[in-house]
Tab-separated table of C-alpha atoms in Angstrom:
chain	number	residue	atom	x	y	z
A	1	MET	CA	26.171	16.013	-11.910
A	2	HIS	CA	23.123	17.869	-13.601
A	3	ARG	CA	21.307	15.678	-15.694
A	4	ARG	CA	18.347	16.231	-18.059
A	5	ILE	CA	16.735	13.208	-19.259
A	6	LEU	CA	13.842	13.216	-21.862
A	7	LEU	CA	11.426	10.195	-21.898
A	8	LYS	CA	9.631	10.445	-25.198
A	9	ASN	CA	6.882	8.598	-27.363
A	10	ALA	CA	5.085	7.428	-24.214
A	11	ILE	CA	1.601	7.289	-23.237
A	12	LEU	CA	1.341	9.563	-20.053
A	13	VAL	CA	-1.604	8.687	-17.595
A	14	ASN	CA	-2.277	11.486	-15.144
A	15	GLU	CA	-5.351	13.243	-13.615
A	16	GLY	CA	-7.952	11.363	-15.627
A	17	ARG	CA	-6.250	11.725	-18.977
A	18	GLN	CA	-3.807	9.651	-21.242
A	19	PHE	CA	-1.993	11.107	-24.096
A	20	LEU	CA	1.044	10.497	-26.257
A	21	GLY	CA	3.901	12.691	-25.328
A	22	ALA	CA	7.102	13.245	-23.507
A	23	LEU	CA	8.410	13.949	-20.037
A	24	LEU	CA	11.820	15.879	-19.206
A	25	ILE	CA	13.448	15.036	-15.855
A	26	ASP	CA	15.843	17.690	-14.581
A	27	ASN	CA	17.744	16.032	-11.816
A	28	ASP	CA	15.184	15.051	-9.085
A	29	ARG	CA	12.246	17.038	-10.687
A	30	ILE	CA	9.739	17.056	-13.520
A	31	GLU	CA	10.940	19.900	-15.571
A	32	GLN	CA	8.393	19.886	-18.600
A	33	ILE	CA	5.483	17.697	-19.856
A	34	LEU	CA	4.846	17.833	-23.573
A	35	GLU	CA	2.311	16.297	-25.827
A	36	GLY	CA	2.686	14.664	-29.308
A	37	ARG	CA	4.916	12.223	-30.973
A	38	ASP	CA	8.906	13.068	-30.945
A	39	ALA	CA	7.890	16.076	-28.861
A	40	GLN	CA	11.037	18.164	-27.857
A	41	PRO	CA	11.562	20.427	-24.677
A	42	THR	CA	12.656	23.976	-24.842
A	43	ILE	CA	15.892	22.915	-23.070
A	44	PRO	CA	17.790	20.235	-24.964
A	45	PRO	CA	18.148	17.135	-22.848
A	46	GLN	CA	21.493	15.505	-22.239
A	47	GLU	CA	19.844	11.926	-22.750
A	48	THR	CA	16.863	10.838	-24.774
A	49	VAL	CA	15.050	7.599	-24.081
A	50	ASP	CA	12.357	6.480	-26.768
A	51	LEU	CA	9.774	4.577	-24.784
A	52	ASP	CA	8.042	3.447	-28.129
A	53	GLY	CA	4.338	3.310	-26.644
A	54	ALA	CA	5.027	2.254	-23.107
A	55	TYR	CA	3.095	3.951	-20.423
A	56	ILE	CA	4.380	6.647	-17.849
A	57	LEU	CA	2.649	6.727	-14.633
A	58	PRO	CA	3.236	8.480	-11.361
A	59	GLY	CA	5.130	6.340	-8.962
A	60	VAL	CA	2.855	4.312	-6.922
A	61	ILE	CA	2.200	5.419	-3.331
A	62	ASP	CA	1.593	2.277	-1.155
A	63	GLU	CA	0.204	3.732	2.024
A	64	HIS	CA	0.061	0.469	4.027
A	65	VAL	CA	3.125	-1.660	4.347
A	66	HIS	CA	4.929	-3.497	7.068
A	67	PHE	CA	8.606	-3.566	6.239
A	68	ARG	CA	9.253	-5.270	9.606
A	69	GLU	CA	12.141	-3.057	10.695
A	70	PRO	CA	13.334	-2.678	13.489
A	71	GLY	CA	13.100	-6.146	15.399
A	72	LEU	CA	11.464	-8.336	12.932
A	73	THR	CA	14.295	-8.371	10.351
A	74	ALA	CA	14.247	-12.100	9.792
A	75	LYS	CA	10.985	-11.615	7.743
A	76	ALA	CA	12.143	-8.401	6.002
A	77	ASP	CA	13.779	-5.207	6.218
A	78	PHE	CA	14.081	-1.696	4.629
A	79	HIS	CA	16.803	-2.667	2.080
A	80	THR	CA	15.080	-5.772	0.634
A	81	GLU	CA	11.453	-4.694	0.734
A	82	SER	CA	12.257	-1.144	-0.622
A	83	LEU	CA	14.024	-2.928	-3.613
A	84	ALA	CA	10.981	-5.244	-3.969
A	85	ALA	CA	8.932	-1.821	-4.099
A	86	ALA	CA	11.048	-0.402	-6.793
A	87	ALA	CA	10.863	-3.456	-8.983
A	88	GLY	CA	7.009	-3.049	-8.751
A	89	GLY	CA	6.886	0.603	-9.566
A	90	VAL	CA	6.255	1.726	-6.005
A	91	THR	CA	8.317	4.857	-5.279
A	92	THR	CA	6.809	5.745	-1.937
A	93	ILE	CA	5.736	3.712	1.100
A	94	LEU	CA	4.068	4.472	4.376
A	95	ASP	CA	5.093	2.133	7.119
A	96	MET	CA	2.929	0.771	9.957
A	97	PRO	CA	3.875	0.939	13.682
A	98	ASN	CA	3.664	-2.527	14.753
A	99	THR	CA	7.437	-3.436	14.847
A	100	LEU	CA	9.852	-4.138	17.729
A	101	PRO	CA	9.642	-1.769	19.457
A	102	THR	CA	6.283	-0.548	18.201
A	103	THR	CA	6.384	2.896	16.907
A	104	THR	CA	4.401	4.431	19.739
A	105	THR	CA	6.838	6.917	21.275
A	106	PRO	CA	8.795	9.793	19.734
A	107	GLU	CA	12.080	7.917	20.386
A	108	ALA	CA	10.909	4.743	18.458
A	109	LEU	CA	9.820	7.106	15.609
A	110	GLU	CA	13.262	8.570	15.519
A	111	GLN	CA	14.966	5.143	15.492
A	112	LYS	CA	12.846	4.012	12.528
A	113	GLN	CA	13.417	7.280	10.710
A	114	ALA	CA	17.216	6.636	11.116
A	115	ILE	CA	17.206	3.237	9.985
A	116	ALA	CA	15.010	4.058	6.917
A	117	ALA	CA	17.409	6.944	5.862
A	118	SER	CA	20.399	4.666	5.670
A	119	LYS	CA	18.527	1.597	4.100
A	120	CYS	CA	15.303	2.449	2.333
A	121	HIS	CA	15.844	3.045	-1.554
A	122	VAL	CA	12.494	4.364	-1.955
A	123	ASN	CA	10.645	7.434	-0.282
A	124	TYR	CA	9.107	6.679	2.995
A	125	GLY	CA	6.915	7.814	5.790
A	126	PHE	CA	5.671	6.374	9.087
A	127	PHE	CA	2.358	5.964	11.056
A	128	PHE	CA	2.553	6.802	14.811
A	129	GLY	CA	0.662	3.924	16.842
A	130	ALA	CA	-2.084	4.685	19.183
A	131	THR	CA	-2.075	2.700	22.355
A	132	LEU	CA	-4.258	2.459	25.557
A	133	ASP	CA	-1.371	4.408	27.235
A	134	ASN	CA	-0.546	7.220	24.880
A	135	ALA	CA	-4.072	8.316	23.794
A	136	ASP	CA	-3.798	11.570	25.907
A	137	ALA	CA	-0.536	12.428	24.282
A	138	LEU	CA	-1.472	12.161	20.572
A	139	SER	CA	-2.553	15.844	20.372
A	140	GLN	CA	1.143	16.769	21.015
A	141	LEU	CA	2.531	15.061	17.862
A	142	ASP	CA	4.001	16.877	15.085
A	143	THR	CA	1.762	16.214	12.003
A	144	ARG	CA	4.270	17.175	9.788
A	145	ASN	CA	6.652	14.274	10.892
A	146	ILE	CA	4.134	11.368	10.692
A	147	ALA	CA	1.870	10.047	7.900
A	148	GLY	CA	-1.005	9.693	10.371
A	149	VAL	CA	-2.034	7.861	13.517
A	150	LYS	CA	-2.675	4.036	13.341
A	151	LEU	CA	-5.300	2.536	15.614
A	152	PHE	CA	-5.642	-1.188	15.932
A	153	MET	CA	-9.539	-1.594	16.765
A	154	GLY	CA	-9.066	-5.410	16.536
A	155	ALA	CA	-6.423	-7.848	17.705
A	156	SER	CA	-3.039	-7.678	15.743
A	157	THR	CA	0.539	-8.159	16.205
A	158	GLY	CA	2.587	-5.949	18.560
A	159	ASN	CA	0.228	-5.595	21.456
A	160	MET	CA	-1.308	-2.398	19.976
A	161	LEU	CA	-4.934	-3.396	20.450
A	162	VAL	CA	-7.117	-0.433	21.924
A	163	ASP	CA	-10.196	-2.098	23.027
A	164	ASP	CA	-11.224	0.025	25.997
A	165	ALA	CA	-14.081	2.186	25.134
A	166	GLU	CA	-12.983	5.305	26.905
A	167	ALA	CA	-9.543	5.071	25.385
A	168	LEU	CA	-11.044	4.765	21.999
A	169	ARG	CA	-13.004	7.967	22.494
A	170	ARG	CA	-9.624	9.633	23.612
A	171	VAL	CA	-7.879	8.439	20.474
A	172	PHE	CA	-10.634	9.784	18.315
A	173	ALA	CA	-10.846	12.921	20.120
A	174	ASN	CA	-7.073	13.789	20.402
A	175	SER	CA	-5.838	12.542	17.089
A	176	PRO	CA	-4.210	15.676	15.530
A	177	THR	CA	-4.290	14.381	11.780
A	178	ILE	CA	-5.773	11.560	10.013
A	179	LEU	CA	-6.603	8.401	11.857
A	180	VAL	CA	-6.198	5.192	10.183
A	181	THR	CA	-8.044	2.217	11.649
A	182	HIS	CA	-7.795	-1.455	11.517
A	183	CYS	CA	-11.416	-2.500	12.368
A	184	GLU	CA	-12.209	-6.054	13.603
A	185	ASP	CA	-14.341	-6.741	16.836
A	186	THR	CA	-12.015	-8.789	19.187
A	187	PRO	CA	-14.784	-10.277	21.264
A	188	THR	CA	-16.602	-11.526	18.208
A	189	ILE	CA	-13.331	-13.128	16.893
A	190	SER	CA	-12.484	-14.550	20.262
A	191	ALA	CA	-15.876	-16.183	20.575
A	192	ASN	CA	-16.013	-17.459	16.981
A	193	MET	CA	-12.307	-18.920	17.585
A	194	LYS	CA	-13.470	-20.700	20.611
A	195	ALA	CA	-16.428	-22.376	19.079
A	196	TYR	CA	-14.482	-23.460	16.115
A	197	LYS	CA	-11.715	-24.930	18.268
A	198	GLU	CA	-14.365	-26.860	20.379
A	199	LYS	CA	-15.692	-28.308	16.966
A	200	PHE	CA	-12.506	-28.840	14.800
A	201	GLY	CA	-9.621	-28.871	17.473
A	202	ALA	CA	-6.755	-26.515	18.364
A	203	ASP	CA	-5.911	-25.314	14.977
A	204	PRO	CA	-9.095	-25.369	12.693
A	205	ASP	CA	-8.432	-25.510	8.872
A	206	VAL	CA	-7.488	-22.215	7.210
A	207	SER	CA	-10.797	-22.372	5.309
A	208	TYR	CA	-12.588	-21.312	8.522
A	209	HIS	CA	-10.438	-18.208	8.843
A	210	PRO	CA	-12.898	-15.908	7.306
A	211	LEU	CA	-15.692	-17.278	9.422
A	212	ILE	CA	-13.729	-16.678	12.550
A	213	ARG	CA	-12.533	-13.336	11.608
A	214	SER	CA	-15.940	-12.841	10.283
A	215	GLU	CA	-18.113	-10.183	8.319
A	216	ALA	CA	-19.861	-9.372	11.550
A	217	ALA	CA	-16.539	-8.760	13.379
A	218	CYS	CA	-15.676	-6.253	10.528
A	219	VAL	CA	-18.939	-4.510	10.361
A	220	GLU	CA	-19.394	-3.881	13.881
A	221	SER	CA	-15.902	-2.352	14.363
A	222	THR	CA	-16.084	-0.338	11.186
A	223	ARG	CA	-19.573	0.815	12.448
A	224	LEU	CA	-18.139	2.030	15.688
A	225	ALA	CA	-15.234	3.710	13.871
A	226	VAL	CA	-17.413	5.662	11.721
A	227	GLN	CA	-19.755	6.694	14.616
A	228	LEU	CA	-16.833	7.880	16.730
A	229	ALA	CA	-15.332	9.826	13.611
A	230	ASN	CA	-18.738	11.584	13.094
A	231	GLU	CA	-19.112	12.361	16.739
A	232	TYR	CA	-15.668	13.758	17.114
A	233	GLY	CA	-15.158	15.303	13.647
A	234	THR	CA	-12.056	13.031	13.119
A	235	ARG	CA	-10.615	12.699	9.782
A	236	LEU	CA	-10.909	8.745	9.361
A	237	HIS	CA	-9.378	6.338	6.855
A	238	VAL	CA	-10.529	2.816	7.456
A	239	ALA	CA	-7.737	0.314	6.289
A	240	HIS	CA	-8.410	-2.965	4.098
A	241	LEU	CA	-12.103	-3.183	3.783
A	242	SER	CA	-13.005	-6.909	3.308
A	243	THR	CA	-16.743	-7.119	3.174
A	244	ALA	CA	-19.532	-5.662	0.941
A	245	ALA	CA	-21.473	-4.745	3.887
A	246	GLU	CA	-18.843	-2.297	5.275
A	247	LEU	CA	-19.148	-0.352	2.080
A	248	GLU	CA	-22.413	0.978	3.085
A	249	PHE	CA	-20.747	3.216	5.645
A	250	PHE	CA	-19.043	5.106	2.999
A	251	ALA	CA	-20.198	7.938	0.652
A	252	PRO	CA	-18.969	8.189	-2.760
A	253	SER	CA	-16.117	10.660	-3.029
A	254	GLY	CA	-16.376	11.252	0.779
A	255	ARG	CA	-13.888	13.702	2.365
A	256	GLN	CA	-14.037	13.137	6.220
A	257	ILE	CA	-14.451	9.454	6.145
A	258	THR	CA	-12.596	7.242	3.617
A	259	ALA	CA	-11.823	3.780	3.068
A	260	GLU	CA	-8.921	1.719	1.614
A	261	ALA	CA	-9.046	-1.559	-0.323
A	262	CYS	CA	-5.887	-3.936	-0.282
A	263	LEU	CA	-4.815	-6.410	-2.843
A	264	PRO	CA	-5.495	-9.703	-1.055
A	265	HIS	CA	-9.181	-8.715	-0.754
A	266	LEU	CA	-9.422	-7.579	-4.610
A	267	LEU	CA	-7.615	-10.600	-5.912
A	268	PHE	CA	-8.725	-13.557	-3.773
A	269	CYS	CA	-11.858	-15.046	-2.397
A	270	ASP	CA	-12.574	-17.877	-0.070
A	271	GLU	CA	-12.624	-20.406	-2.988
A	272	ASP	CA	-8.854	-19.827	-3.207
A	273	TYR	CA	-8.060	-21.206	0.411
A	274	LYS	CA	-8.354	-24.835	-1.147
A	275	ARG	CA	-5.554	-23.942	-3.647
A	276	LEU	CA	-3.469	-21.450	-1.688
A	277	GLY	CA	-4.023	-22.336	1.791
A	278	THR	CA	-2.453	-20.098	4.406
A	279	ARG	CA	-0.384	-18.148	1.721
A	280	ILE	CA	-3.660	-16.056	1.596
A	281	LYS	CA	-4.296	-15.946	5.371
A	282	CYS	CA	-4.360	-12.296	6.504
A	283	ASN	CA	-6.304	-10.180	8.749
A	284	PRO	CA	-9.037	-9.223	8.082
A	285	ALA	CA	-9.620	-12.424	6.262
A	286	VAL	CA	-10.188	-12.749	2.447
A	287	LYS	CA	-14.051	-13.421	2.288
A	288	THR	CA	-16.458	-14.522	-0.329
A	289	ARG	CA	-16.504	-13.976	-3.982
A	290	ALA	CA	-19.504	-11.854	-3.559
A	291	ASP	CA	-17.401	-9.541	-1.155
A	292	ARG	CA	-14.381	-9.403	-3.581
A	293	ASP	CA	-16.718	-8.459	-6.500
A	294	ALA	CA	-18.442	-5.673	-4.360
A	295	LEU	CA	-14.931	-4.225	-3.392
A	296	ARG	CA	-13.868	-4.284	-7.142
A	297	ALA	CA	-17.315	-2.483	-8.198
A	298	ALA	CA	-16.613	0.152	-5.327
A	299	LEU	CA	-13.164	1.039	-6.971
A	300	ASN	CA	-15.270	2.837	-9.579
A	301	ASP	CA	-17.963	4.562	-7.546
A	302	GLY	CA	-15.700	6.378	-5.064
A	303	ARG	CA	-16.576	4.477	-1.936
A	304	ILE	CA	-13.163	2.929	-2.065
A	305	ALA	CA	-10.612	5.916	-1.955
A	306	THR	CA	-7.332	4.284	-2.302
A	307	VAL	CA	-5.725	0.827	-3.100
A	308	ALA	CA	-2.700	-0.338	-1.053
A	309	THR	CA	-1.087	-3.812	-0.357
A	310	ASP	CA	-0.830	-4.320	3.494
A	311	HIS	CA	2.499	-5.886	2.352
A	312	ALA	CA	3.170	-8.014	5.589
A	313	PRO	CA	5.975	-10.636	4.866
A	314	HIS	CA	6.606	-13.695	6.994
A	315	GLN	CA	9.050	-16.617	6.536
A	316	ILE	CA	7.309	-19.385	4.887
A	317	GLN	CA	7.817	-21.680	8.083
A	318	ASP	CA	5.489	-19.129	9.887
A	319	LYS	CA	2.749	-19.873	7.428
A	320	VAL	CA	2.610	-23.471	8.519
A	321	GLY	CA	-0.675	-24.504	10.209
A	322	GLY	CA	-4.262	-23.350	10.196
A	323	ALA	CA	-6.647	-20.665	11.251
A	324	ALA	CA	-5.239	-20.489	14.773
A	325	ARG	CA	-1.459	-21.092	14.149
A	326	ALA	CA	-0.334	-19.837	10.729
A	327	ALA	CA	0.867	-16.302	10.631
A	328	SER	CA	-1.446	-13.837	8.945
A	329	GLY	CA	-0.082	-11.561	6.114
A	330	MET	CA	1.605	-11.875	2.796
A	331	PRO	CA	4.246	-10.034	0.633
A	332	MET	CA	2.459	-7.948	-2.185
A	333	VAL	CA	4.483	-4.741	-2.907
A	334	GLN	CA	6.479	-6.089	-5.857
A	335	PHE	CA	3.624	-7.218	-7.779
A	336	SER	CA	0.662	-4.825	-6.659
A	337	LEU	CA	0.799	-2.520	-9.712
A	338	ILE	CA	0.906	-5.214	-12.323
A	339	ALA	CA	-1.806	-7.332	-10.623
A	340	MET	CA	-3.944	-4.161	-10.698
A	341	LEU	CA	-3.127	-3.699	-14.326
A	342	GLU	CA	-4.451	-7.310	-14.931
A	343	LEU	CA	-7.851	-5.908	-13.378
A	344	VAL	CA	-7.726	-3.085	-15.839
A	345	ASP	CA	-7.233	-5.600	-18.842
A	346	SER	CA	-10.145	-7.645	-17.512
A	347	GLY	CA	-12.276	-4.428	-17.328
A	348	VAL	CA	-12.630	-4.050	-13.561
A	349	LEU	CA	-11.318	-0.530	-13.813
A	350	SER	CA	-9.670	2.079	-16.156
A	351	LEU	CA	-6.007	2.910	-16.208
A	352	PRO	CA	-6.705	6.487	-15.070
A	353	ARG	CA	-8.687	5.221	-12.346
A	354	LEU	CA	-5.920	2.885	-11.164
A	355	VAL	CA	-3.844	5.919	-11.023
A	356	GLU	CA	-6.070	7.916	-9.036
A	357	LEU	CA	-6.527	4.973	-6.668
A	358	MET	CA	-2.774	4.111	-6.262
A	359	CYS	CA	-0.898	7.570	-6.826
A	360	HIS	CA	-3.186	10.670	-6.634
A	361	ARG	CA	-5.537	9.819	-3.781
A	362	PRO	CA	-2.990	8.461	-1.517
A	363	ALA	CA	-0.928	11.676	-2.043
A	364	SER	CA	-3.942	13.914	-1.338
A	365	ILE	CA	-5.369	11.910	1.474
A	366	PHE	CA	-2.014	11.903	3.627
A	367	SER	CA	-1.127	15.537	2.319
A	368	ILE	CA	2.042	14.313	0.843
A	369	GLU	CA	3.995	17.083	-0.914
A	370	ASN	CA	5.068	17.050	-4.492
A	371	ARG	CA	4.512	13.288	-5.222
A	372	GLY	CA	1.750	11.260	-6.773
A	373	TYR	CA	1.295	13.207	-9.990
A	374	LEU	CA	2.780	13.873	-13.228
A	375	ARG	CA	3.123	17.659	-12.720
A	376	GLU	CA	5.907	20.064	-13.589
A	377	GLY	CA	7.861	20.930	-10.567
A	378	TYR	CA	7.051	17.777	-8.722
A	379	ASN	CA	9.353	15.047	-7.751
A	380	ALA	CA	10.206	12.839	-10.565
A	381	ASP	CA	8.826	9.578	-9.200
A	382	LEU	CA	7.809	7.721	-12.236
A	383	VAL	CA	7.159	4.131	-13.433
A	384	VAL	CA	7.277	3.034	-16.969
A	385	VAL	CA	5.050	0.045	-17.732
A	386	ARG	CA	4.648	-2.047	-20.851
A	387	PRO	CA	1.719	-3.949	-21.944
A	388	GLU	CA	1.686	-7.201	-23.837
A	389	SER	CA	4.860	-8.397	-21.919
A	390	PRO	CA	3.730	-11.695	-20.360
A	391	LYS	CA	5.858	-13.126	-17.598
A	392	THR	CA	5.183	-15.795	-14.966
A	393	ILE	CA	5.897	-15.033	-11.290
A	394	THR	CA	8.529	-17.384	-10.117
A	395	PRO	CA	10.637	-17.421	-6.924
A	396	ASN	CA	13.829	-16.236	-8.793
A	397	ILE	CA	12.311	-13.033	-9.552
A	398	ILE	CA	10.850	-12.239	-6.155
A	399	ARG	CA	12.963	-9.589	-4.317
A	400	SER	CA	11.269	-9.561	-0.659
A	401	LYS	CA	13.517	-11.214	1.866
A	402	CYS	CA	10.805	-13.967	2.476
A	403	ASN	CA	11.111	-15.156	-1.111
A	404	TRP	CA	7.528	-16.258	-1.701
A	405	SER	CA	4.411	-14.803	-3.107
A	406	PRO	CA	0.857	-15.997	-3.269
A	407	LEU	CA	0.949	-15.051	-6.788
A	408	GLU	CA	3.515	-17.626	-7.671
A	409	GLY	CA	2.704	-19.203	-10.991
A	410	ARG	CA	0.418	-16.636	-12.345
A	411	THR	CA	1.311	-14.919	-15.599
A	412	MET	CA	1.023	-11.222	-15.630
A	413	HIS	CA	0.677	-9.372	-18.966
A	414	TRP	CA	2.377	-6.087	-18.155
A	415	ALA	CA	5.924	-5.449	-17.100
A	416	VAL	CA	7.301	-2.801	-14.919
A	417	GLU	CA	10.199	-1.582	-17.191
A	418	LYS	CA	11.746	1.472	-15.371
A	419	THR	CA	11.285	3.029	-11.915
A	420	TYR	CA	12.431	6.379	-11.215
A	421	VAL	CA	12.943	7.791	-7.666
A	422	ASN	CA	13.599	11.280	-7.255
A	423	GLY	CA	14.673	11.405	-11.039
A	424	PHE	CA	17.219	8.563	-10.462
A	425	LEU	CA	16.681	5.421	-12.637
A	426	LEU	CA	16.594	2.892	-9.713
A	427	TYR	CA	15.143	-0.048	-11.395
A	428	ASN	CA	15.688	-0.869	-15.270
A	429	LYS	CA	14.447	-3.909	-17.113
A	430	GLY	CA	14.973	-6.398	-14.347
A	431	HIS	CA	17.866	-4.882	-12.750
A	432	MET	CA	18.964	-2.467	-9.820
A	433	THR	CA	21.232	0.180	-11.034
A	434	ASP	CA	22.610	1.094	-7.697
A	435	GLU	CA	21.649	-0.343	-4.466
A	436	HIS	CA	23.317	2.413	-2.397
A	437	VAL	CA	21.135	5.273	-3.424
A	438	PRO	CA	18.694	6.140	-0.664
A	439	GLY	CA	15.098	7.389	-0.892
A	440	ARG	CA	13.883	10.314	0.932
A	441	ALA	CA	11.621	11.130	3.969
A	442	VAL	CA	8.311	12.300	2.491
A	443	THR	CA	7.047	15.648	3.573
A	444	TYR	CA	3.421	16.639	4.449
A	445	ALA	CA	1.500	19.850	3.551
A	446	ARG	CA	-0.080	20.290	7.008
């Protein structure tokens, strides 16, 4: 049924501005954007929602998630994690290829797309994984069917490590679209792990994790990625920077070579291992307070282009152990926006800059069509957030299948009030309105 919904008396935040106004949704599109209190559209709406000073932002685009399907669905799946995303104001996700099977063949990509079409409630796209065996075939990929090519230059899950020098060169030479790299130097990590095991036993305490997966491991790998991208003219986006030293490889507002920061490295530092243990164990590791603060500063000067989550759920029993045995990764997608809004409140960045990092730039860097902005004619992917709405994160509000969060016990002062996906009110004040409505595959302007 044709629906026109007016959201009025809200503060709209978009493209560097914030202003009091209204937004008219017509079916799945933004029909009109208006300024002023009680602004009225040219075409009368069928429903009016007075937001009374809440904020309307573009729906968040989380360019870096692991929804674990297919093959790892005890940890997470498209149904549960997309509902968690919607509850957090995330309307589009780009999923990584290290599933079972890995998304490293056209057939595996088709399988994942088919699963998401039936189970994912927010919009979705997928990365194609580079391997030692498929580097020469990358040039044949349909760039309008993938978000980009993902390259693991350091040990990770799914046996996708590309550590052969010649194969690396072929990946950089043949990638037909943006190449996203996980940069950690495996020989450095292996030597560090060996030394720490010799000193502390088979499973060193998790506090040694940032010394094993060290600054040097990250810097050397990122240096190589930037060198190869310059050599081959590759469009490179380096995922989850974790050190201040890596920032030196990125120019403010660079175009060919850009960098992502993820929530764990912006929220936590090595002092938090004592309190949170393996709940904040991730790869690359959460490092020093100085690293965290440098990453926060780089949010404002253009060296960090995007903010994502690296949402990587594990069952809580998988997090038992130390630096060697506990699984790396944490669920973050449901609370990423409100956690970043806490950084806005504390003066780390402005609200328009947050929208740039989490909505606009992911859309532009990955060439996502008609999403990521509040623009007339664009898909109505929106999130309504309200300040001064304190709530403590407890397990009963966690929607991820793993049912834990490293943010448990923390009180957040913003609330995601409503999330619209393609014009449909999917999340409304703590409730899902219809868990059967699917999201859509994103399209790319390439």
